[in-house]
């Protein structure tokens, strides 16, 4: 454990993440559309994603894939013809999934369609109107005031299309030795916001690339890049049998802030995934972190945790969604998030993958009576039976307890916890015993 | 919930109960006999009881139905021929199941057959001698003293018959929608005592009438009116298969006092029945009550809780048996118990039935991923996702959590407890979700 | 319970144990050899042991039965020809399993083969070299100093043989009524040391004799007298199917000290065996004792607790191995251990056997409804329903609760604990109910 983590050149990764942040930030992502495809195609440069399309109108459980949304231009021009609000300045200016509009509007008619941020006057808020046909603009407080001062009539244009097309998602399966499978999910539906959720998409892609580069893996990893909610639901519906076999899942989002580190627990607080995350924090020296209990609000863990799947799903975050003032606004930008910050959280996910990979269960190949240690050259040399080496236990203690407890159900980490010794001590003991052929992996 | 409770005219019920108390109080009930049949026939005016007869000598598990006991007269007359103790003054004067006696007795021969109350000098104690052939009189302390002063010889008469006949019980099945069945049992073997147990018999009959009058029921209700112990045992033996399918039971007794409210828990303290009773107390504003843990002494829960049935059985009481000074004496009379007092406890049982009826388990009809709330017109209007409405939860919270937790095993009340919100909030949420077809009742 | 314990003449047993201690103490026991056979043959005078031989070279799980070791003489003679260290003075002087040596050695060549006790200068330490071919002498500090002063050359002789032969063990099966089986194991491989482990061997043999002398037994008892580790492993391998059916086990060792009483728990702290031992201590008035949690170090519980068997195994000890200064030295001798001291611990094992024998599970033969107590002459006489007789419970309480709880899974002792009454009260109640045919043993 930790080998891969140690081998990573953090500053190179930070720089590369920064490059990708800047490259993908401007794209106009939504539930559907070319911005999503452009994002997925770009990610294919990092990992061999398969991009799949689900046609509009497809039924996925209780939902239906909506029409595809295309947006080319949108603006509000004042009496002098100048654009006071302009989609090309920020794709947040248009309410996502706005239907097309073109015409002249008085301020009184326009005003109900103009939204500002409730607390941050400099921010353009992020709004969507996915399943209700309407249109709208988001503006800073200054823009709003300028509109009010101008008074109109305004030249209003949303050059969008809502028409049958498809929803796009990306998928990558990285096979491992065992049948245990881990889902890693991030969402590609947010336009120009850096922490929520471009940071998650990039961390996920980088993590996939690293995992794929490992010479071998214990677990199989299923990476999905989906529009939130409808995309996750579509993925579940189209891969139901596979999804029912998932062992645990990670939803990667809001991982690029500078603020508090935390994790959202999976619905079963006793699931090993949660303990592993806390172990990662301890290992990384993070002593203060937020522990968000499972909640029915959140991201796509809502789908993966639903009755039909009940996949324990957790999220490690840095400045978690809902919690930072810039959330869902134009201030969640490249000043707020840097490649280096994402690299810091990537390190935590990498450590978690290391733990998932090294979470191993062994059973004795000599279940009846004791192993004859001397025969296998396992009997400790002088002192090995007497000198405590970990948690007050001697080398001999560790060997005997590990043999006693490795019954095919307790994981190495659980044995370590039981004996109150560092996990590395048991991992090392297990490695020796496995090499000697007296333990075998389950 | 609470609709029926609200619809009841408490003072009319109190008056009617008072009428029935006065009408049935004088009857001489015992394990068997005409007093029991008269009681059951009278109850048929309230509810369509079926009266059944079990012949003397019938084997019922470890027991045998005894001979039937008929009593016409009993007295002790002094030297002057006047009756010092007279059955016609109170049927408690004769030990229940006394064999016939007629003759002249000295005080020394009579005295071992005369019983007084250990602490209440004005009371005639209540005694029985069901399975041992003997006879006796119960008297007040003043009567005892008069007998002693008189000195005898006394003219002693117990004009009774012990002969093959039958044990009578009443039974009423009120069918409900589901196969869940609730047993309600009261005992008809006590002569002129009001709290123990005429109050229970009347409460039970009134409750049956109310339940039968409801337009529909979730559960099936099995009301039995049996002599205590032998009657309950006979009922179990003759209805064994049905009794093994009972979900829970109530033994209704000593419900007419003015004193402390309480309930005896069923043998499994974690059974929902116990929680429902405590919820009833809370709902009714009863903050101080006695919680009697299950005990092997008591009433017919002893039979229903036995290994062969193990039915969780509880009792809500007011001045519970054993606990009030007048217990098992002539002072447990119509001064001690009123129709109004019984009506008060009836209200608690009614509320409990409401809870049993409304204790419902649902499962999602959309188990995979989330329900699309908007499609079902379930997405809260403005504010519904933001404004806490119960226990700090918003309307949206309640909808999402209820969908998440309604997995076919958790009851509505348990979901409410889990979320720390009032049960009504979940009940209402469930109703909306069921109406929309996304939840279905199990 | 307690009858057998009461019938034992403690002083006669003490004297007899003292005789056996003195008789068997001098024998040179080891993993194999004539000393072991002589010990087992002597024990045959106490109990009808079967002595079995396992040939050298036999594979037993991960182990192989070693060559047999015979030792006839061993000494170190100084320049003047006098024996400074002499096997005939103490068989601890030679490292057990020493290969033969004969020759002249300088002090520098001899010194690495001479071992003294690290802290007790008067003690000869106990050393073995079972699976590594070498030789050595153990000496007191004074002897060591004399050797060093003499300076040599020394005449060194170990007249031993290591050659194919067999490992010997003794076995005794004492059948009981039920199929439940208790293993009692002690080890015969230690030469002249009294507490570890001749005390255990003798206690075990005496216990076997007493159990065999009982008119009947509930459980079957399997007594084994084996060399530690390799003997226990051989026994398990050669009796695998039988060993997999063992219910619980006792390893009897270090039972003859004067020091602290204690017990080593079996691996499952909740196993009834541990509670029974604590009950024995309470019964015997031992309020202060050491509770050693299960540890992977120890004696043959290591084998019996291994994954293939997982037999809950405990040890009651007095001056437990590892804990007393004289452990594994010539000072663990007949001054340290007396027959009387062993007799004291034998009393505790005897009480434990009484408890194991009396640990009984019953079920009602009248599972439906209550037993009619009167019919079975079980209804308590006057006062029996009123007067508390144990833990605040009346005779009637005990009868009713015992009938209620005897459901075929709860043991008598567990019923007692549940009701917080002395176990004897339930045992007596059960006996009455069984005699009346309303309870039957499972």
PDB file of C-alpha atoms in Angstrom, chain C residues 42 133 157 165 170 218 322 334 339 422:
ATOM      1  CA  UNK C  42       1.525 -45.678  36.160  1.00  0.00           C
ATOM      2  CA  UNK C 133      19.712 -31.266  16.374  1.00  0.00           C
ATOM      3  CA  UNK C 157      28.893 -37.282  27.938  1.00  0.00           C
ATOM      4  CA  UNK C 165      10.380 -45.084  17.537  1.00  0.00           C
ATOM      5  CA  UNK C 170      -2.980 -41.984  26.763  1.00  0.00           C
ATOM      6  CA  UNK C 218     -24.833 -36.514  31.187  1.00  0.00           C
ATOM      7  CA  UNK C 322       4.568 -17.838  32.756  1.00  0.00           C
ATOM      8  CA  UNK C 334       7.886 -30.793  45.459  1.00  0.00           C
ATOM      9  CA  UNK C 339      -0.867 -32.916  46.998  1.00  0.00           C
ATOM     10  CA  UNK C 422     -29.724 -18.733  42.541  1.00  0.00           C
TER      11      UNK C 422
END
